[in-house]
PDB file of C-alpha atoms and ligand atoms in Angstrom:
ATOM      1  CA  MET H   1      11.202   0.070  20.964  1.00  0.00           C
ATOM      2  CA  LEU H   2      12.536  -2.474  18.220  1.00  0.00           C
ATOM      3  CA  SER H   3      14.685  -1.550  15.437  1.00  0.00           C
ATOM      4  CA  PHE H   4      13.113  -2.322  12.050  1.00  0.00           C
ATOM      5  CA  SER H   5      15.735  -4.752  11.835  1.00  0.00           C
ATOM      6  CA  ALA H   6      14.802  -6.404  14.900  1.00  0.00           C
ATOM      7  CA  LYS H   7      11.080  -6.518  13.718  1.00  0.00           C
ATOM      8  CA  THR H   8      11.870  -7.978  10.870  1.00  0.00           C
ATOM      9  CA  LYS H   9      14.090 -10.569  12.510  1.00  0.00           C
ATOM     10  CA  HIS H  10      11.114 -11.486  14.812  1.00  0.00           C
ATOM     11  CA  GLU H  11       8.518 -11.875  11.641  1.00  0.00           C
ATOM     12  CA  LEU H  12      11.614 -14.299  10.298  1.00  0.00           C
ATOM     13  CA  CYS H  13      11.600 -16.273  13.536  1.00  0.00           C
ATOM     14  CA  ARG H  14       7.948 -17.004  13.243  1.00  0.00           C
ATOM     15  CA  VAL H  15       8.440 -18.273   9.685  1.00  0.00           C
ATOM     16  CA  GLN H  16       7.313 -22.150   9.835  1.00  0.00           C
ATOM     17  CA  VAL H  17       9.772 -24.646   8.387  1.00  0.00           C
ATOM     18  CA  THR H  18       8.906 -28.228   7.884  1.00  0.00           C
ATOM     19  CA  ARG H  19      10.748 -29.216   5.514  1.00  0.00           C
ATOM     20  CA  PRO H  20      14.111 -31.008   7.064  1.00  0.00           C
ATOM     21  CA  CYS H  21      16.347 -29.700   3.936  1.00  0.00           C
ATOM     22  CA  CYS H  22      15.267 -26.192   4.666  1.00  0.00           C
ATOM     23  CA  ARG H  23      15.793 -26.705   8.559  1.00  0.00           C
ATOM     24  CA  THR H  24      19.101 -28.208   8.179  1.00  0.00           C
ATOM     25  CA  ALA H  25      19.830 -25.046   5.188  1.00  0.00           C
ATOM     26  CA  GLU H  26      18.654 -22.232   7.842  1.00  0.00           C
ATOM     27  CA  LEU H  27      20.857 -23.615  10.862  1.00  0.00           C
ATOM     28  CA  TYR H  28      24.238 -24.067   8.617  1.00  0.00           C
ATOM     29  CA  GLY H  29      23.811 -20.166   7.493  1.00  0.00           C
ATOM     30  CA  MET H  30      23.330 -19.478  11.234  1.00  0.00           C
ATOM     31  CA  LEU H  31      26.030 -21.367  12.019  1.00  0.00           C
ATOM     32  CA  LEU H  32      28.310 -19.988   9.499  1.00  0.00           C
ATOM     33  CA  PHE H  33      27.708 -16.121  10.073  1.00  0.00           C
ATOM     34  CA  ALA H  34      27.888 -17.307  13.544  1.00  0.00           C
ATOM     35  CA  PRO H  35      30.633 -15.625  15.392  1.00  0.00           C
ATOM     36  CA  VAL H  36      32.545 -18.776  16.176  1.00  0.00           C
ATOM     37  CA  PHE H  37      32.134 -22.124  14.365  1.00  0.00           C
ATOM     38  CA  SER H  38      35.084 -24.290  14.409  1.00  0.00           C
ATOM     39  CA  HIS H  39      36.223 -27.731  15.853  1.00  0.00           C
ATOM     40  CA  ARG H  40      36.725 -26.686  19.187  1.00  0.00           C
ATOM     41  CA  GLU H  41      33.975 -23.857  19.620  1.00  0.00           C
ATOM     42  CA  ILE H  42      30.588 -23.341  18.316  1.00  0.00           C
ATOM     43  CA  LYS H  43      28.844 -19.827  19.478  1.00  0.00           C
ATOM     44  CA  LEU H  44      25.948 -18.565  18.316  1.00  0.00           C
ATOM     45  CA  VAL H  45      25.239 -14.552  19.952  1.00  0.00           C
ATOM     46  CA  SER H  46      22.044 -12.317  19.380  1.00  0.00           C
ATOM     47  CA  GLU H  47      20.528  -9.170  20.838  1.00  0.00           C
ATOM     48  CA  GLN H  48      17.413 -11.259  19.965  1.00  0.00           C
ATOM     49  CA  ASN H  49      16.353 -13.808  22.163  1.00  0.00           C
ATOM     50  CA  ALA H  50      14.117 -15.564  19.933  1.00  0.00           C
ATOM     51  CA  ILE H  51      16.766 -15.753  17.675  1.00  0.00           C
ATOM     52  CA  ILE H  52      18.954 -17.962  20.029  1.00  0.00           C
ATOM     53  CA  ARG H  53      16.032 -20.224  20.714  1.00  0.00           C
ATOM     54  CA  ARG H  54      14.835 -20.538  17.288  1.00  0.00           C
ATOM     55  CA  ALA H  55      18.712 -21.538  16.919  1.00  0.00           C
ATOM     56  CA  ALA H  56      18.583 -24.076  19.712  1.00  0.00           C
ATOM     57  CA  VAL H  57      15.342 -25.935  18.312  1.00  0.00           C
ATOM     58  CA  LEU H  58      17.051 -26.300  15.127  1.00  0.00           C
ATOM     59  CA  LEU H  59      20.803 -27.492  16.812  1.00  0.00           C
ATOM     60  CA  HIS H  60      17.850 -30.166  18.493  1.00  0.00           C
ATOM     61  CA  THR H  61      16.128 -31.119  15.588  1.00  0.00           C
ATOM     62  CA  VAL H  62      18.684 -31.615  13.061  1.00  0.00           C
ATOM     63  CA  CYS H  63      21.720 -32.492  14.955  1.00  0.00           C
ATOM     64  CA  GLY H  64      19.953 -33.930  18.113  1.00  0.00           C
ATOM     65  CA  VAL H  65      22.173 -31.463  20.126  1.00  0.00           C
ATOM     66  CA  TYR H  66      20.694 -29.843  23.217  1.00  0.00           C
ATOM     67  CA  ALA H  67      21.964 -26.439  24.064  1.00  0.00           C
ATOM     68  CA  GLU H  68      20.522 -24.239  26.554  1.00  0.00           C
ATOM     69  CA  PRO H  69      20.620 -20.341  25.940  1.00  0.00           C
ATOM     70  CA  THR H  70      22.175 -18.253  28.280  1.00  0.00           C
ATOM     71  CA  ALA H  71      22.190 -14.530  28.885  1.00  0.00           C
ATOM     72  CA  SER H  72      25.685 -12.174  28.880  1.00  0.00           C
ATOM     73  CA  GLY H  73      25.172  -8.588  29.421  1.00  0.00           C
ATOM     74  CA  ARG H  74      22.274  -7.567  26.703  1.00  0.00           C
ATOM     75  CA  ARG H  75      23.084  -9.991  24.487  1.00  0.00           C
ATOM     76  CA  TRP H  76      21.801 -13.926  24.272  1.00  0.00           C
ATOM     77  CA  MET H  77      24.060 -16.703  23.563  1.00  0.00           C
ATOM     78  CA  LEU H  78      24.460 -20.579  22.456  1.00  0.00           C
ATOM     79  CA  ARG H  79      27.736 -21.926  23.099  1.00  0.00           C
ATOM     80  CA  LEU H  80      28.883 -25.651  22.371  1.00  0.00           C
ATOM     81  CA  THR H  81      32.547 -26.806  23.213  1.00  0.00           C
ATOM     82  CA  GLU H  82      32.040 -30.670  23.934  1.00  0.00           C
ATOM     83  CA  GLU H  83      33.224 -32.980  21.212  1.00  0.00           C
ATOM     84  CA  ASP H  84      30.431 -35.100  20.906  1.00  0.00           C
ATOM     85  CA  ASP H  85      28.154 -32.005  20.181  1.00  0.00           C
ATOM     86  CA  LEU H  86      31.138 -30.754  17.662  1.00  0.00           C
ATOM     87  CA  ARG H  87      31.164 -33.745  15.950  1.00  0.00           C
ATOM     88  CA  ALA H  88      27.436 -33.770  15.281  1.00  0.00           C
ATOM     89  CA  VAL H  89      27.068 -30.547  14.186  1.00  0.00           C
ATOM     90  CA  LEU H  90      30.415 -30.462  11.938  1.00  0.00           C
ATOM     91  CA  GLY H  91      29.323 -34.046  10.696  1.00  0.00           C
ATOM     92  CA  ARG H  92      25.634 -33.153   9.779  1.00  0.00           C
ATOM     93  CA  MET H  93      26.935 -30.159   8.191  1.00  0.00           C
ATOM     94  CA  GLY H  94      29.170 -32.267   6.145  1.00  0.00           C
ATOM     95  CA  TYR H  95      32.888 -31.207   7.037  1.00  0.00           C
ATOM     96  CA  ASP H  96      35.321 -33.244   8.240  1.00  0.00           C
ATOM     97  CA  PHE H  97      36.242 -33.277  11.732  1.00  0.00           C
ATOM     98  CA  LYS H  98      39.691 -32.977  11.142  1.00  0.00           C
ATOM     99  CA  SER H  99      40.118 -30.594   8.300  1.00  0.00           C
ATOM    100  CA  HIS H 100      39.534 -27.402  10.665  1.00  0.00           C
ATOM    101  CA  ILE H 101      38.537 -25.848   7.498  1.00  0.00           C
ATOM    102  CA  THR H 102      35.025 -24.491   8.224  1.00  0.00           C
ATOM    103  CA  TYR H 103      34.053 -20.740   7.235  1.00  0.00           C
ATOM    104  CA  HIS H 104      33.690 -22.282   3.369  1.00  0.00           C
ATOM    105  CA  LEU H 105      29.963 -22.832   1.755  1.00  0.00           C
ATOM    106  CA  ASN H 106      29.290 -26.568   1.222  1.00  0.00           C
ATOM    107  CA  ARG H 107      26.536 -26.114  -1.517  1.00  0.00           C
ATOM    108  CA  ASN H 108      25.462 -29.980  -0.929  1.00  0.00           C
ATOM    109  CA  ILE H 109      23.874 -28.809   2.023  1.00  0.00           C
ATOM    110  CA  LEU H 110      21.551 -26.677  -0.408  1.00  0.00           C
ATOM    111  CA  ASP H 111      20.919 -29.168  -2.515  1.00  0.00           C
ATOM    112  CA  HIS H 112      17.115 -28.521  -3.481  1.00  0.00           C
ATOM    113  CA  ASP H 113      15.519 -25.344  -5.048  1.00  0.00           C
ATOM    114  CA  CYS H 114      13.567 -24.460  -1.598  1.00  0.00           C
ATOM    115  CA  CYS H 115      16.790 -24.424   0.324  1.00  0.00           C
ATOM    116  CA  PRO H 116      19.017 -21.352  -0.855  1.00  0.00           C
ATOM    117  CA  ALA H 117      15.922 -19.502   0.832  1.00  0.00           C
ATOM    118  CA  ALA H 118      16.054 -21.202   4.348  1.00  0.00           C
ATOM    119  CA  PHE H 119      19.754 -20.980   4.833  1.00  0.00           C
ATOM    120  CA  LEU H 120      19.860 -17.437   3.474  1.00  0.00           C
ATOM    121  CA  ARG H 121      16.979 -16.448   6.297  1.00  0.00           C
ATOM    122  CA  GLY H 122      19.378 -18.498   8.910  1.00  0.00           C
ATOM    123  CA  VAL H 123      22.335 -15.821   7.661  1.00  0.00           C
ATOM    124  CA  PHE H 124      20.400 -12.749   7.930  1.00  0.00           C
ATOM    125  CA  LEU H 125      19.293 -13.556  11.429  1.00  0.00           C
ATOM    126  CA  MET H 126      22.755 -14.089  12.407  1.00  0.00           C
ATOM    127  CA  SER H 127      24.539 -11.041  10.538  1.00  0.00           C
ATOM    128  CA  GLY H 128      21.913  -9.006   8.741  1.00  0.00           C
ATOM    129  CA  SER H 129      20.763  -5.669   9.169  1.00  0.00           C
ATOM    130  CA  LEU H 130      18.265  -3.191   7.678  1.00  0.00           C
ATOM    131  CA  SER H 131      17.390   0.167   7.405  1.00  0.00           C
ATOM    132  CA  SER H 132      13.995   1.334   8.929  1.00  0.00           C
ATOM    133  CA  PRO H 133      11.907   2.449   6.099  1.00  0.00           C
ATOM    134  CA  GLU H 134      11.419   6.099   6.447  1.00  0.00           C
ATOM    135  CA  LYS H 135      15.579   6.089   6.026  1.00  0.00           C
ATOM    136  CA  LYS H 136      17.420   5.487   2.733  1.00  0.00           C
ATOM    137  CA  CYS H 137      17.299   2.076   2.234  1.00  0.00           C
ATOM    138  CA  HIS H 138      19.623  -0.502   2.851  1.00  0.00           C
ATOM    139  CA  LEU H 139      20.453  -4.048   3.792  1.00  0.00           C
ATOM    140  CA  GLU H 140      23.782  -5.442   4.682  1.00  0.00           C
ATOM    141  CA  ILE H 141      25.144  -8.910   5.546  1.00  0.00           C
ATOM    142  CA  LYS H 142      28.333  -8.877   7.397  1.00  0.00           C
ATOM    143  CA  THR H 143      31.036 -12.103   7.859  1.00  0.00           C
ATOM    144  CA  GLY H 144      34.982 -11.301   8.720  1.00  0.00           C
ATOM    145  CA  HIS H 145      35.944 -13.955   5.842  1.00  0.00           C
ATOM    146  CA  ALA H 146      36.433 -13.004   2.506  1.00  0.00           C
ATOM    147  CA  ILE H 147      36.090 -16.874   1.003  1.00  0.00           C
ATOM    148  CA  LEU H 148      32.720 -17.215   2.764  1.00  0.00           C
ATOM    149  CA  CYS H 149      31.697 -13.504   1.368  1.00  0.00           C
ATOM    150  CA  ARG H 150      32.360 -14.494  -2.187  1.00  0.00           C
ATOM    151  CA  GLU H 151      30.842 -18.209  -1.965  1.00  0.00           C
ATOM    152  CA  VAL H 152      27.977 -16.640  -0.703  1.00  0.00           C
ATOM    153  CA  MET H 153      27.451 -13.769  -3.284  1.00  0.00           C
ATOM    154  CA  SER H 154      27.776 -16.299  -5.746  1.00  0.00           C
ATOM    155  CA  LEU H 155      24.884 -18.750  -4.747  1.00  0.00           C
ATOM    156  CA  MET H 156      23.026 -15.114  -4.279  1.00  0.00           C
ATOM    157  CA  LEU H 157      24.069 -14.774  -7.742  1.00  0.00           C
ATOM    158  CA  ASP H 158      22.493 -17.962  -8.910  1.00  0.00           C
ATOM    159  CA  ILE H 159      19.338 -17.813  -7.857  1.00  0.00           C
ATOM    160  CA  GLY H 160      18.638 -14.167  -9.179  1.00  0.00           C
ATOM    161  CA  LEU H 161      20.062 -11.847  -6.134  1.00  0.00           C
ATOM    162  CA  ALA H 162      22.450  -9.566  -7.242  1.00  0.00           C
ATOM    163  CA  PRO H 163      24.322  -8.002  -4.294  1.00  0.00           C
ATOM    164  CA  LYS H 164      26.990  -5.333  -4.279  1.00  0.00           C
ATOM    165  CA  VAL H 165      30.513  -7.072  -2.131  1.00  0.00           C
ATOM    166  CA  THR H 166      32.151  -3.990  -0.445  1.00  0.00           C
ATOM    167  CA  GLU H 167      35.500  -4.629   2.123  1.00  0.00           C
ATOM    168  CA  ARG H 168      35.786  -3.309   5.785  1.00  0.00           C
ATOM    169  CA  PRO H 169      38.678  -3.092   7.944  1.00  0.00           C
ATOM    170  CA  THR H 170      37.516  -6.323   9.702  1.00  0.00           C
ATOM    171  CA  ALA H 171      34.880  -7.488   7.736  1.00  0.00           C
ATOM    172  CA  TRP H 172      33.192  -7.829   4.380  1.00  0.00           C
ATOM    173  CA  LEU H 173      29.436  -6.981   3.258  1.00  0.00           C
ATOM    174  CA  LEU H 174      26.845  -7.974   0.814  1.00  0.00           C
ATOM    175  CA  TYR H 175      24.403  -5.160   0.426  1.00  0.00           C
ATOM    176  CA  TRP H 176      21.830  -3.815  -1.459  1.00  0.00           C
ATOM    177  CA  LYS H 177      20.202  -0.031  -1.534  1.00  0.00           C
ATOM    178  CA  ASP H 178      17.524  -0.827  -4.383  1.00  0.00           C
ATOM    179  CA  SER H 179      14.477  -0.889  -2.329  1.00  0.00           C
ATOM    180  CA  GLY H 180      12.899  -3.644  -5.109  1.00  0.00           C
ATOM    181  CA  ARG H 181      16.144  -5.952  -4.484  1.00  0.00           C
ATOM    182  CA  VAL H 182      15.418  -5.447  -0.591  1.00  0.00           C
ATOM    183  CA  GLU H 183      12.232  -6.071  -0.728  1.00  0.00           C
ATOM    184  CA  ASP H 184      12.609  -9.415  -3.249  1.00  0.00           C
ATOM    185  CA  PHE H 185      15.093 -10.569  -0.767  1.00  0.00           C
ATOM    186  CA  LEU H 186      13.005 -10.477   2.248  1.00  0.00           C
ATOM    187  CA  THR H 187      10.161 -12.252   0.570  1.00  0.00           C
ATOM    188  CA  MET H 188      12.162 -14.722  -0.374  1.00  0.00           C
ATOM    189  CA  LEU H 189      13.129 -14.976   3.318  1.00  0.00           C
ATOM    190  CA  GLY H 190       9.595 -15.129   4.125  1.00  0.00           C
ATOM    191  CA  ALA H 191       9.390 -11.573   5.926  1.00  0.00           C
ATOM    192  CA  THR H 192       6.319 -10.530   3.764  1.00  0.00           C
ATOM    193  CA  ARG H 193       5.104  -8.040   6.099  1.00  0.00           C
ATOM    194  CA  ALA H 194       8.898  -5.984   6.541  1.00  0.00           C
ATOM    195  CA  ALA H 195       8.790  -6.035   2.364  1.00  0.00           C
ATOM    196  CA  MET H 196       5.079  -4.477   2.778  1.00  0.00           C
ATOM    197  CA  ALA H 197       6.507  -1.885   5.152  1.00  0.00           C
ATOM    198  CA  LEU H 198       9.016  -0.880   2.884  1.00  0.00           C
ATOM    199  CA  MET H 199       6.610  -0.646  -0.614  1.00  0.00           C
ATOM    200  CA  GLU H 200       4.044   1.644   1.782  1.00  0.00           C
ATOM    201  CA  ALA H 201       7.352   3.865   3.054  1.00  0.00           C
ATOM    202  CA  LYS H 202       8.487   3.599  -0.433  1.00  0.00           C
ATOM    203  CA  VAL H 203       4.916   4.844  -2.083  1.00  0.00           C
ATOM    204  CA  GLU H 204       4.635   7.690   0.421  1.00  0.00           C
ATOM    205  CA  LYS H 205       7.804   8.930  -0.303  1.00  0.00           C
ATOM    206  CA  GLN H 206       6.585   9.655  -3.658  1.00  0.00           C
ATOM    207  CA  LEU H 207       3.558  10.830  -2.886  1.00  0.00           C
ATOM    208  CA  ARG H 208       5.329  13.298  -0.636  1.00  0.00           C
ATOM    209  CA  ASN H 209       7.770  14.582  -3.797  1.00  0.00           C
ATOM    210  CA  GLU H 210       4.850  15.087  -5.798  1.00  0.00           C
ATOM    211  CA  VAL H 211       2.859  17.351  -3.023  1.00  0.00           C
ATOM    212  CA  ASN H 212       6.544  19.309  -3.025  1.00  0.00           C
ATOM    213  CA  ARG H 213       6.867  19.888  -6.543  1.00  0.00           C
ATOM    214  CA  GLN H 214       3.053  20.757  -6.464  1.00  0.00           C
ATOM    215  CA  VAL H 215       3.692  23.488  -4.001  1.00  0.00           C
ATOM    216  CA  ASN H 216       6.872  24.710  -5.643  1.00  0.00           C
ATOM    217  CA  CYS H 217       4.831  25.032  -8.823  1.00  0.00           C
ATOM    218  CA  GLU H 218       2.152  26.803  -7.544  1.00  0.00           C
ATOM    219  CA  THR H 219       4.350  29.175  -5.410  1.00  0.00           C
ATOM    220  CA  ALA H 220       6.472  29.905  -8.764  1.00  0.00           C
ATOM    221  CA  ASN H 221       3.222  31.222 -10.310  1.00  0.00           C
ATOM    222  CA  LEU H 222       2.280  33.022  -7.350  1.00  0.00           C
ATOM    223  CA  LEU H 223       5.509  34.722  -7.756  1.00  0.00           C
ATOM    224  CA  LYS H 224       4.831  35.434 -11.771  1.00  0.00           C
ATOM    225  CA  VAL H 225       1.669  36.510 -11.051  1.00  0.00           C
ATOM    226  CA  THR H 226       2.837  39.026  -8.341  1.00  0.00           C
ATOM    227  CA  GLY H 227       6.081  39.934 -10.399  1.00  0.00           C
ATOM    228  CA  ALA H 228       3.385  41.542 -13.188  1.00  0.00           C
ATOM    229  CA  SER H 229       0.986  42.811 -10.555  1.00  0.00           C
ATOM    230  CA  THR H 230       4.058  45.107  -8.973  1.00  0.00           C
ATOM    231  CA  ARG H 231       4.752  46.184 -12.258  1.00  0.00           C
ATOM    232  CA  GLN H 232       1.356  46.963 -13.556  1.00  0.00           C
ATOM    233  CA  ILE H 233       0.964  48.761 -10.064  1.00  0.00           C
ATOM    234  CA  ALA H 234       4.259  50.553 -10.271  1.00  0.00           C
ATOM    235  CA  ALA H 235       3.262  52.018 -13.861  1.00  0.00           C
ATOM    236  CA  ILE H 236       0.075  52.999 -12.827  1.00  0.00           C
ATOM    237  CA  GLU H 237       0.953  54.870  -9.824  1.00  0.00           C
ATOM    238  CA  LYS H 238       3.527  56.916 -11.429  1.00  0.00           C
ATOM    239  CA  ALA H 239       0.849  57.487 -13.920  1.00  0.00           C
ATOM    240  CA  LEU H 240      -1.165  58.363 -11.657  1.00  0.00           C
ATOM    241  CA  ALA H 241       0.977  60.593 -10.063  1.00  0.00           C
ATOM    242  CA  VAL H 242       1.991  62.631 -13.086  1.00  0.00           C
ATOM    243  CA  ALA H 243      -1.382  63.079 -14.466  1.00  0.00           C
ATOM    244  CA  GLY H 244      -3.817  61.860 -12.432  1.00  0.00           C
ATOM    245  CA  LEU H 245      -7.102  59.300 -12.767  1.00  0.00           C
ATOM    246  CA  GLU H 246      -8.203  61.714 -15.944  1.00  0.00           C
ATOM    247  CA  VAL H 247      -5.254  60.204 -17.741  1.00  0.00           C
ATOM    248  CA  PHE H 248      -6.857  56.550 -18.000  1.00  0.00           C
ATOM    249  CA  PRO H 249     -10.129  56.369 -20.398  1.00  0.00           C
ATOM    250  CA  GLU H 250     -13.518  55.926 -18.366  1.00  0.00           C
ATOM    251  CA  ASN H 251     -13.916  52.149 -19.249  1.00  0.00           C
ATOM    252  CA  LEU H 252     -10.276  51.357 -17.875  1.00  0.00           C
ATOM    253  CA  ARG H 253     -10.726  53.086 -14.358  1.00  0.00           C
ATOM    254  CA  GLU H 254     -12.256  50.081 -12.950  1.00  0.00           C
ATOM    255  CA  THR H 255      -9.948  48.203 -14.093  1.00  0.00           C
ATOM    256  CA  VAL H 256      -7.401  50.481 -12.737  1.00  0.00           C
ATOM    257  CA  ASP H 257      -9.081  50.691  -9.037  1.00  0.00           C
ATOM    258  CA  LEU H 258      -8.799  46.816  -8.761  1.00  0.00           C
ATOM    259  CA  ARG H 259      -5.520  45.921 -10.247  1.00  0.00           C
ATOM    260  CA  VAL H 260      -4.044  48.718  -7.256  1.00  0.00           C
ATOM    261  CA  ALA H 261      -6.439  46.584  -4.615  1.00  0.00           C
ATOM    262  CA  HIS H 262      -5.955  43.539  -5.550  1.00  0.00           C
ATOM    263  CA  PRO H 263      -2.123  42.930  -5.956  1.00  0.00           C
ATOM    264  CA  SER H 264      -1.812  39.664  -5.228  1.00  0.00           C
ATOM    265  CA  ALA H 265      -4.509  38.569  -7.624  1.00  0.00           C
ATOM    266  CA  SER H 266      -4.122  36.125 -10.486  1.00  0.00           C
ATOM    267  CA  LEU H 267      -5.624  37.433 -13.805  1.00  0.00           C
ATOM    268  CA  ALA H 268      -8.814  34.631 -13.684  1.00  0.00           C
ATOM    269  CA  GLU H 269      -9.375  36.292  -9.564  1.00  0.00           C
ATOM    270  CA  LEU H 270      -9.055  39.443 -10.709  1.00  0.00           C
ATOM    271  CA  ALA H 271     -11.254  39.384 -13.830  1.00  0.00           C
ATOM    272  CA  ALA H 272     -13.782  37.618 -11.623  1.00  0.00           C
ATOM    273  CA  MET H 273     -14.212  40.883  -9.530  1.00  0.00           C
ATOM    274  CA  PHE H 274     -15.947  42.884 -12.098  1.00  0.00           C
ATOM    275  CA  ASP H 275     -19.474  43.187 -12.029  1.00  0.00           C
ATOM    276  CA  PRO H 276     -20.005  41.805 -14.449  1.00  0.00           C
ATOM    277  CA  PRO H 277     -17.094  39.485 -14.454  1.00  0.00           C
ATOM    278  CA  ILE H 278     -14.696  39.504 -17.870  1.00  0.00           C
ATOM    279  CA  SER H 279     -13.208  37.462 -19.674  1.00  0.00           C
ATOM    280  CA  LYS H 280      -9.130  36.574 -18.828  1.00  0.00           C
ATOM    281  CA  PRO H 281      -8.273  38.019 -22.257  1.00  0.00           C
ATOM    282  CA  GLY H 282     -10.826  40.922 -22.071  1.00  0.00           C
ATOM    283  CA  LEU H 283      -9.157  41.815 -18.915  1.00  0.00           C
ATOM    284  CA  ASN H 284      -5.488  41.044 -20.564  1.00  0.00           C
ATOM    285  CA  HIS H 285      -5.872  43.395 -22.768  1.00  0.00           C
ATOM    286  CA  ARG H 286      -7.660  46.113 -21.388  1.00  0.00           C
ATOM    287  CA  LEU H 287      -4.202  45.785 -18.658  1.00  0.00           C
ATOM    288  CA  SER H 288      -2.170  45.870 -21.871  1.00  0.00           C
ATOM    289  CA  ARG H 289      -3.555  49.317 -22.465  1.00  0.00           C
ATOM    290  CA  ILE H 290      -3.407  50.795 -19.010  1.00  0.00           C
ATOM    291  CA  MET H 291       0.074  49.900 -19.135  1.00  0.00           C
ATOM    292  CA  GLU H 292       0.597  51.730 -22.359  1.00  0.00           C
ATOM    293  CA  ILE H 293      -0.770  54.876 -21.724  1.00  0.00           C
ATOM    294  CA  ALA H 294       0.963  54.980 -18.270  1.00  0.00           C
ATOM    295  CA  GLU H 295       4.117  54.065 -20.031  1.00  0.00           C
ATOM    296  CA  ARG H 296       3.404  57.138 -22.521  1.00  0.00           C
ATOM    297  CA  VAL H 297       2.252  59.459 -19.428  1.00  0.00           C
ATOM    298  CA  THR H 298       5.771  59.149 -17.814  1.00  0.00           C
ATOM    299  CA  GLN H 299       7.756  58.916 -20.758  1.00  0.00           C
ATOM    300  CA  THR H 300       6.883  62.498 -21.635  1.00  0.00           C
ATOM    301  CA  GLU H 301       7.449  63.393 -18.661  1.00  0.00           C
ATOM    302  CA  PRO H 302      10.828  65.603 -19.013  1.00  0.00           C
TER     303      PRO H 302
HETATM  304 ZN1   ZN Z   1      14.543 -27.405   1.296  1.00  0.00          ZN
END
């Protein structure tokens, strides 16, 4: 079964991009976060064939470069090594072929307001991952390049996304744990179904917590009820043992019988069992008189 992360990427692979500026931006995001992007070699790798096919189409439409996806183990790959191809791609992304500095963000490629979202879609497709909705929310983007990480972070800040950043032994991570921000990010990239799934999971979790709270509350009430009932029954039984049923006046004997016969009944339940039913305060009054009598009887016992 596909992971939620993979499903989200599949959804993103179906996003139609018609503006040439955004096609370039998305391809640029993929290239910068690909395993290799240099003047000697360009290599894009993914476990998902749809992503590599999308990259191949973009390479062709944006740079006029044709590359055939190949399988390598469980992964799919696009690899460019011919100088003409590399020149075409790097030139299109605004790089001087001789400078050899590729892992920095050329903001000129993202000139229009529409382009950062397309760029970040490319970035996420190539190096992002996302936890499934039932787990704790986490979306991250990984790169091995510190400067690139900083530059993409500042791009994100400029468009109102506020990622957190952390360093791992071999990588830099941009990430969010706040589900609201993850939903915003996914919606911006075009993964509205994935964003919706996160939202639904959040509502479900809230409902479940609400139900748990209610159950806990009911359990606490039940314990309170049985606590009082246990004390009453113990006192009644002690009094009965010492002095017999006669110690209680006639009008309290029904109450004594019912209390002892229904130890887990609440006051309301017990009050309803009388024939005719009595009120809760009325029952409360009778029970406290019974307790008084029981205590008096058992205290006078030497
Ligand atoms: Zn654009």
